[in-house]
PDB file of C-alpha atoms in Angstrom:
ATOM      1  CA  GLY A 133      93.832 110.476  92.777  1.00 49.00           C
ATOM      2  CA  TRP A 134      92.200 107.134  93.605  1.00 44.00           C
ATOM      3  CA  VAL A 135      93.568 105.562  90.410  1.00 47.00           C
ATOM      4  CA  ARG A 136      97.049 106.740  91.359  1.00 51.00           C
ATOM      5  CA  ARG A 137      96.567 105.399  94.905  1.00 51.00           C
ATOM      6  CA  GLY A 138      95.420 102.033  93.552  1.00 50.00           C
ATOM      7  CA  PHE A 139      98.481 101.740  91.313  1.00 51.00           C
ATOM      8  CA  ALA A 140     100.690 102.773  94.227  1.00 53.00           C
ATOM      9  CA  ILE A 141      99.356 100.184  96.674  1.00 53.00           C
ATOM     10  CA  GLY A 142      99.422  97.405  94.084  1.00 53.00           C
ATOM     11  CA  ALA A 143     102.957  98.262  92.998  1.00 55.00           C
ATOM     12  CA  LEU A 144     104.222  98.519  96.563  1.00 58.00           C
ATOM     13  CA  GLY A 145     102.742  95.146  97.439  1.00 58.00           C
ATOM     14  CA  ALA A 146     104.328  93.457  94.447  1.00 55.00           C
ATOM     15  CA  LEU A 147     107.722  95.014  95.108  1.00 58.00           C
ATOM     16  CA  MET A 148     107.817  94.429  98.850  1.00 58.00           C
ATOM     17  CA  LEU A 149     106.851  90.763  98.547  1.00 54.00           C
ATOM     18  CA  GLY A 150     109.937  90.264  96.403  1.00 53.00           C
ATOM     19  CA  ALA A 151     112.274  92.494  98.373  1.00 55.00           C
ATOM     20  CA  VAL A 152     111.591  90.959 101.791  1.00 52.00           C
ATOM     21  CA  ALA A 153     112.361  87.500 100.385  1.00 50.00           C
ATOM     22  CA  CYS A 154     115.958  88.432  99.514  1.00 48.00           C
ATOM     23  CA  GLY A 155     117.553  86.783 102.550  1.00 47.00           C
ATOM     24  CA  GLY A 156     118.032  83.289 101.102  1.00 47.00           C
ATOM     25  CA  ASP A 157     121.200  81.291 101.728  1.00 50.00           C
ATOM     26  CA  ASP A 158     123.832  80.014  99.332  1.00 51.00           C
ATOM     27  CA  GLU A 159     123.616  76.332 100.269  1.00 51.00           C
ATOM     28  CA  GLY A 160     123.156  75.218  96.681  1.00 50.00           C
ATOM     29  CA  ALA A 161     125.973  77.314  95.281  1.00 51.00           C
ATOM     30  CA  ASP A 162     128.495  74.441  95.251  1.00 52.00           C
ATOM     31  CA  ALA A 163     126.201  71.718  93.907  1.00 50.00           C
ATOM     32  CA  SER A 164     127.971  69.004  91.956  1.00 48.00           C
ATOM     33  CA  GLU A 165     127.998  69.167  88.170  1.00 51.00           C
ATOM     34  CA  ASP A 166     126.097  65.899  87.800  1.00 49.00           C
ATOM     35  CA  GLU A 167     123.014  67.253  89.600  1.00 52.00           C
ATOM     36  CA  GLU A 168     119.975  67.663  87.417  1.00 56.00           C
ATOM     37  CA  THR A 169     119.354  71.170  86.160  1.00 60.00           C
ATOM     38  CA  THR A 170     115.927  72.749  85.867  1.00 57.00           C
ATOM     39  CA  SER A 171     114.485  72.260  82.404  1.00 58.00           C
ATOM     40  CA  GLY A 172     112.590  74.918  80.505  1.00 60.00           C
ATOM     41  CA  ALA A 173     109.305  73.141  81.203  1.00 63.00           C
ATOM     42  CA  GLU A 174     110.082  72.907  84.916  1.00 70.00           C
ATOM     43  CA  ALA A 175     110.996  76.594  84.993  1.00 64.00           C
ATOM     44  CA  GLU A 176     107.662  77.465  83.381  1.00 69.00           C
ATOM     45  CA  ASP A 177     105.884  75.372  85.996  1.00 76.00           C
ATOM     46  CA  LEU A 178     107.758  77.255  88.709  1.00 82.00           C
ATOM     47  CA  LEU A 179     107.378  80.782  87.328  1.00 83.00           C
ATOM     48  CA  GLY A 180     104.105  80.322  85.513  1.00 86.00           C
ATOM     49  CA  PRO A 181     103.272  81.179  81.902  1.00 89.00           C
ATOM     50  CA  GLU A 182     104.324  84.466  80.366  1.00 91.00           C
ATOM     51  CA  ASP A 183     101.960  87.379  80.816  1.00 91.00           C
ATOM     52  CA  LEU A 184     103.885  90.357  79.529  1.00 94.00           C
ATOM     53  CA  ALA A 185     103.124  93.855  80.742  1.00 92.00           C
ATOM     54  CA  GLU A 186     102.802  96.541  78.074  1.00 94.00           C
ATOM     55  CA  GLY A 187     102.408 100.271  77.777  1.00 94.00           C
ATOM     56  CA  GLU A 188     103.653 103.192  79.850  1.00 94.00           C
ATOM     57  CA  PRO A 189     105.575 102.031  82.949  1.00 93.00           C
ATOM     58  CA  VAL A 190     104.368 102.512  86.493  1.00 92.00           C
ATOM     59  CA  ARG A 191     107.380 104.060  88.215  1.00 93.00           C
ATOM     60  CA  ILE A 192     107.904 103.108  91.847  1.00 91.00           C
ATOM     61  CA  GLY A 193     110.858 103.843  94.089  1.00 94.00           C
ATOM     62  CA  MET A 194     112.890 101.390  96.139  1.00 94.00           C
ATOM     63  CA  ILE A 195     115.109 102.997  98.780  1.00 94.00           C
ATOM     64  CA  SER A 196     117.720 101.080 100.761  1.00 93.00           C
ATOM     65  CA  ASP A 197     120.557 102.014 103.079  1.00 93.00           C
ATOM     66  CA  GLY A 198     122.693 100.016 100.640  1.00 93.00           C
ATOM     67  CA  ALA A 199     126.325  99.320 101.479  1.00 91.00           C
ATOM     68  CA  THR A 200     127.973 100.964 104.502  1.00 89.00           C
ATOM     69  CA  GLN A 201     131.073 100.212 106.568  1.00 89.00           C
ATOM     70  CA  ALA A 202     128.872  98.345 109.054  1.00 86.00           C
ATOM     71  CA  PHE A 203     126.533  96.360 106.764  1.00 87.00           C
ATOM     72  CA  ASP A 204     125.516  95.698 103.171  1.00 90.00           C
ATOM     73  CA  ASN A 205     121.825  95.785 102.253  1.00 89.00           C
ATOM     74  CA  THR A 206     122.241  96.097  98.487  1.00 90.00           C
ATOM     75  CA  ASP A 207     120.492  92.725  98.070  1.00 89.00           C
ATOM     76  CA  GLU A 208     117.281  94.647  98.798  1.00 89.00           C
ATOM     77  CA  LEU A 209     117.731  96.619  95.577  1.00 91.00           C
ATOM     78  CA  ARG A 210     118.644  93.570  93.500  1.00 91.00           C
ATOM     79  CA  ALA A 211     115.660  91.687  94.895  1.00 89.00           C
ATOM     80  CA  SER A 212     113.291  94.544  94.079  1.00 89.00           C
ATOM     81  CA  GLU A 213     114.452  94.639  90.465  1.00 91.00           C
ATOM     82  CA  ALA A 214     114.142  90.850  90.196  1.00 90.00           C
ATOM     83  CA  ALA A 215     110.636  91.026  91.657  1.00 89.00           C
ATOM     84  CA  ALA A 216     109.635  93.690  89.148  1.00 91.00           C
ATOM     85  CA  GLU A 217     111.087  91.649  86.269  1.00 92.00           C
ATOM     86  CA  PHE A 218     109.099  88.585  87.353  1.00 91.00           C
ATOM     87  CA  TRP A 219     105.910  90.606  87.761  1.00 90.00           C
ATOM     88  CA  ASN A 220     106.353  92.255  84.364  1.00 93.00           C
ATOM     89  CA  THR A 221     107.038  88.924  82.623  1.00 93.00           C
ATOM     90  CA  HIS A 222     104.643  86.561  84.390  1.00 91.00           C
ATOM     91  CA  ARG A 223     101.994  88.643  86.143  1.00 89.00           C
ATOM     92  CA  GLY A 224     101.175  91.357  83.627  1.00 91.00           C
ATOM     93  CA  GLY A 225     102.827  94.058  85.718  1.00 89.00           C
ATOM     94  CA  ILE A 226     100.431  96.353  87.573  1.00 87.00           C
ATOM     95  CA  GLY A 227      97.102  96.787  85.822  1.00 86.00           C
ATOM     96  CA  GLY A 228      98.743  95.441  82.657  1.00 91.00           C
ATOM     97  CA  ARG A 229     101.467  98.083  82.733  1.00 92.00           C
ATOM     98  CA  PRO A 230     105.138  97.293  83.463  1.00 94.00           C
ATOM     99  CA  ILE A 231     106.764  98.232  86.765  1.00 93.00           C
ATOM    100  CA  GLU A 232     109.837 100.458  86.462  1.00 94.00           C
ATOM    101  CA  VAL A 233     111.928 100.454  89.646  1.00 93.00           C
ATOM    102  CA  VAL A 234     113.771 103.658  90.580  1.00 95.00           C
ATOM    103  CA  THR A 235     116.434 102.807  93.192  1.00 95.00           C
ATOM    104  CA  CYS A 236     118.463 104.919  95.599  1.00 96.00           C
ATOM    105  CA  GLU A 237     120.920 104.200  98.439  1.00 96.00           C
ATOM    106  CA  THR A 238     120.943 106.361 101.584  1.00 95.00           C
ATOM    107  CA  GLY A 239     124.265 105.100 102.933  1.00 95.00           C
ATOM    108  CA  ALA A 240     122.493 105.105 106.331  1.00 93.00           C
ATOM    109  CA  ASP A 241     123.094 108.858 106.370  1.00 95.00           C
ATOM    110  CA  PRO A 242     120.275 111.363 107.105  1.00 94.00           C
ATOM    111  CA  ALA A 243     121.431 113.679 104.326  1.00 96.00           C
ATOM    112  CA  GLY A 244     121.570 110.750 101.905  1.00 96.00           C
ATOM    113  CA  ALA A 245     118.080 109.699 102.985  1.00 96.00           C
ATOM    114  CA  THR A 246     116.662 113.165 102.341  1.00 97.00           C
ATOM    115  CA  ASP A 247     118.393 113.231  98.957  1.00 97.00           C
ATOM    116  CA  CYS A 248     116.898 109.836  98.028  1.00 97.00           C
ATOM    117  CA  ALA A 249     113.422 111.016  99.014  1.00 97.00           C
ATOM    118  CA  ASN A 250     113.818 114.170  96.934  1.00 97.00           C
ATOM    119  CA  GLN A 251     115.003 112.110  93.972  1.00 97.00           C
ATOM    120  CA  MET A 252     111.837 110.035  94.182  1.00 96.00           C
ATOM    121  CA  VAL A 253     109.693 113.156  94.108  1.00 96.00           C
ATOM    122  CA  GLU A 254     111.664 114.561  91.171  1.00 96.00           C
ATOM    123  CA  ASN A 255     111.311 111.258  89.279  1.00 95.00           C
ATOM    124  CA  ASP A 256     107.530 111.394  89.799  1.00 93.00           C
ATOM    125  CA  VAL A 257     107.249 107.884  91.228  1.00 94.00           C
ATOM    126  CA  VAL A 258     103.746 106.815  92.224  1.00 91.00           C
ATOM    127  CA  ALA A 259     104.985 105.214  95.467  1.00 92.00           C
ATOM    128  CA  VAL A 260     108.117 104.264  97.410  1.00 93.00           C
ATOM    129  CA  ALA A 261     108.993 100.991  99.164  1.00 91.00           C
ATOM    130  CA  LEU A 262     111.633 100.536 101.844  1.00 90.00           C
ATOM    131  CA  SER A 263     112.479  97.432 103.853  1.00 84.00           C
ATOM    132  CA  GLN A 264     113.964  98.980 106.988  1.00 81.00           C
ATOM    133  CA  SER A 265     116.419 101.789 107.509  1.00 87.00           C
ATOM    134  CA  ALA A 266     118.643 103.413 110.095  1.00 86.00           C
ATOM    135  CA  VAL A 267     117.423 106.786 108.755  1.00 90.00           C
ATOM    136  CA  ALA A 268     113.744 106.041 108.155  1.00 89.00           C
ATOM    137  CA  ASP A 269     112.562 109.413 109.495  1.00 90.00           C
ATOM    138  CA  SER A 270     114.699 111.312 106.995  1.00 93.00           C
ATOM    139  CA  VAL A 271     113.339 109.183 104.135  1.00 94.00           C
ATOM    140  CA  TRP A 272     109.717 109.430 105.163  1.00 93.00           C
ATOM    141  CA  GLU A 273     109.327 113.116 105.980  1.00 94.00           C
ATOM    142  CA  PRO A 274     109.950 114.581 102.473  1.00 95.00           C
ATOM    143  CA  LEU A 275     107.864 111.823 100.850  1.00 95.00           C
ATOM    144  CA  HIS A 276     104.992 112.425 103.256  1.00 94.00           C
ATOM    145  CA  ALA A 277     105.155 116.167 102.668  1.00 94.00           C
ATOM    146  CA  ALA A 278     104.929 115.523  98.900  1.00 95.00           C
ATOM    147  CA  GLY A 279     102.009 113.102  99.324  1.00 93.00           C
ATOM    148  CA  VAL A 280     103.929 110.116  97.945  1.00 93.00           C
ATOM    149  CA  PRO A 281     102.601 106.782  99.304  1.00 92.00           C
ATOM    150  CA  THR A 282     105.249 104.812 101.198  1.00 91.00           C
ATOM    151  CA  MET A 283     105.394 101.184 102.361  1.00 89.00           C
ATOM    152  CA  PHE A 284     107.901 100.006 104.949  1.00 87.00           C
ATOM    153  CA  LEU A 285     108.545  96.436 105.980  1.00 83.00           C
ATOM    154  CA  GLN A 286     108.797  97.714 109.536  1.00 76.00           C
ATOM    155  CA  THR A 287     109.637 100.969 111.275  1.00 76.00           C
ATOM    156  CA  SER A 288     109.304 102.742 114.614  1.00 70.00           C
ATOM    157  CA  THR A 289     108.889 106.188 113.030  1.00 74.00           C
ATOM    158  CA  GLU A 290     106.074 107.754 115.046  1.00 76.00           C
ATOM    159  CA  GLY A 291     104.750 110.058 112.332  1.00 82.00           C
ATOM    160  CA  LEU A 292     104.578 107.247 109.802  1.00 82.00           C
ATOM    161  CA  LEU A 293     102.822 104.883 112.187  1.00 80.00           C
ATOM    162  CA  ALA A 294     100.239 107.572 112.975  1.00 85.00           C
ATOM    163  CA  ASP A 295      99.570 108.533 109.336  1.00 89.00           C
ATOM    164  CA  PRO A 296      96.388 106.917 107.945  1.00 88.00           C
ATOM    165  CA  GLU A 297      96.626 108.462 104.468  1.00 87.00           C
ATOM    166  CA  THR A 298      99.846 107.616 102.606  1.00 89.00           C
ATOM    167  CA  SER A 299     101.945 105.449 104.955  1.00 88.00           C
ATOM    168  CA  PHE A 300     101.820 101.668 105.244  1.00 87.00           C
ATOM    169  CA  THR A 301     103.805  99.072 107.236  1.00 84.00           C
ATOM    170  CA  MET A 302     103.805  95.296 106.811  1.00 80.00           C
ATOM    171  CA  LEU A 303     105.031  94.458 110.328  1.00 75.00           C
ATOM    172  CA  ASN A 304     104.621  96.105 113.711  1.00 69.00           C
ATOM    173  CA  PRO A 305     108.089  96.136 115.339  1.00 66.00           C
ATOM    174  CA  LEU A 306     106.572  96.783 118.767  1.00 70.00           C
ATOM    175  CA  SER A 307     104.832  93.402 118.720  1.00 71.00           C
ATOM    176  CA  THR A 308     108.236  91.702 118.532  1.00 71.00           C
ATOM    177  CA  LEU A 309     110.092  94.148 120.755  1.00 75.00           C
ATOM    178  CA  PHE A 310     107.547  94.110 123.586  1.00 80.00           C
ATOM    179  CA  GLY A 311     104.999  91.390 122.826  1.00 79.00           C
ATOM    180  CA  VAL A 312     107.386  88.430 122.869  1.00 82.00           C
ATOM    181  CA  PRO A 313     109.141  89.252 126.174  1.00 85.00           C
ATOM    182  CA  ILE A 314     105.829  90.187 127.814  1.00 85.00           C
ATOM    183  CA  ALA A 315     104.308  86.857 126.777  1.00 86.00           C
ATOM    184  CA  ALA A 316     107.388  85.028 128.086  1.00 87.00           C
ATOM    185  CA  ALA A 317     107.215  86.970 131.371  1.00 88.00           C
ATOM    186  CA  GLU A 318     103.552  86.117 131.782  1.00 89.00           C
ATOM    187  CA  ALA A 319     104.262  82.440 131.123  1.00 91.00           C
ATOM    188  CA  GLU A 320     106.963  82.505 133.825  1.00 89.00           C
ATOM    189  CA  GLU A 321     104.809  84.659 136.136  1.00 89.00           C
ATOM    190  CA  THR A 322     107.522  87.334 136.184  1.00 88.00           C
ATOM    191  CA  GLU A 323     106.591  90.968 136.812  1.00 83.00           C
ATOM    192  CA  ARG A 324     109.764  92.641 135.537  1.00 84.00           C
ATOM    193  CA  ILE A 325     111.609  92.545 132.213  1.00 83.00           C
ATOM    194  CA  ALA A 326     115.143  93.863 131.627  1.00 83.00           C
ATOM    195  CA  PHE A 327     116.296  95.040 128.195  1.00 82.00           C
ATOM    196  CA  VAL A 328     119.959  95.235 127.197  1.00 82.00           C
ATOM    197  CA  ASN A 329     120.242  97.854 124.457  1.00 78.00           C
ATOM    198  CA  ILE A 330     122.799  99.919 122.556  1.00 77.00           C
ATOM    199  CA  ASP A 331     122.911 103.673 123.132  1.00 78.00           C
ATOM    200  CA  VAL A 332     121.932 104.928 119.676  1.00 70.00           C
ATOM    201  CA  PRO A 333     118.758 106.838 118.704  1.00 67.00           C
ATOM    202  CA  GLN A 334     117.342 104.104 116.448  1.00 63.00           C
ATOM    203  CA  ALA A 335     117.530 101.562 119.269  1.00 69.00           C
ATOM    204  CA  LEU A 336     116.144 103.864 121.966  1.00 73.00           C
ATOM    205  CA  THR A 337     113.254 105.519 120.117  1.00 70.00           C
ATOM    206  CA  SER A 338     110.648 102.894 121.014  1.00 70.00           C
ATOM    207  CA  PHE A 339     111.576 103.079 124.699  1.00 74.00           C
ATOM    208  CA  GLU A 340     111.766 106.862 124.953  1.00 74.00           C
ATOM    209  CA  SER A 341     108.593 107.523 122.947  1.00 67.00           C
ATOM    210  CA  GLY A 342     106.308 106.053 125.611  1.00 63.00           C
ATOM    211  CA  ALA A 343     105.460 102.951 123.593  1.00 59.00           C
ATOM    212  CA  ALA A 344     106.990 100.791 126.323  1.00 59.00           C
ATOM    213  CA  ASP A 345     104.648 102.306 128.931  1.00 61.00           C
ATOM    214  CA  ALA A 346     101.600 101.525 126.783  1.00 54.00           C
TER     215      ALA A 346
END
């Protein structure tokens, strides 16, 4: 169990570090043809020497809301696969074994989220990573019930935040949601803060859960 947990945490860390860095811009896309290109030696300096992973893969899941009518987060999945490829080629994978990424898109739909979670359990992944999701609860609950370690970039899911065994978050959304305006109010010696919010469950959870009172 501890070996499995160690692989899970290491794999999640490697995958999330790549996935959360997927928001780069396209400023260099139209560079002129006469600009210098990166040579093989320069690329090796940038990526580091090869250190190929070998043996049976460590399977980890990457769940994203993917593409919907309102937004497109499929870059999260592409970034996770690129991160795994880099880790397998230049960092010896996880414990010397290659990372195999199992991806799934929820479509920001609770039923799709539950289906993705069940797919991860069926595929026997050692852990699941997720950046952020409109249906985080529906992703987390089946994975938690199955004892699959999960790592979120950030979430307000109460059960996940209270779970000390298999659930991990990289950022605390409450520190941004409440900490920044409270600090600004204190600096201005203001006793009241007004929030303008949209009337959807994901946006209201942190306020209705009592976190704002704390």
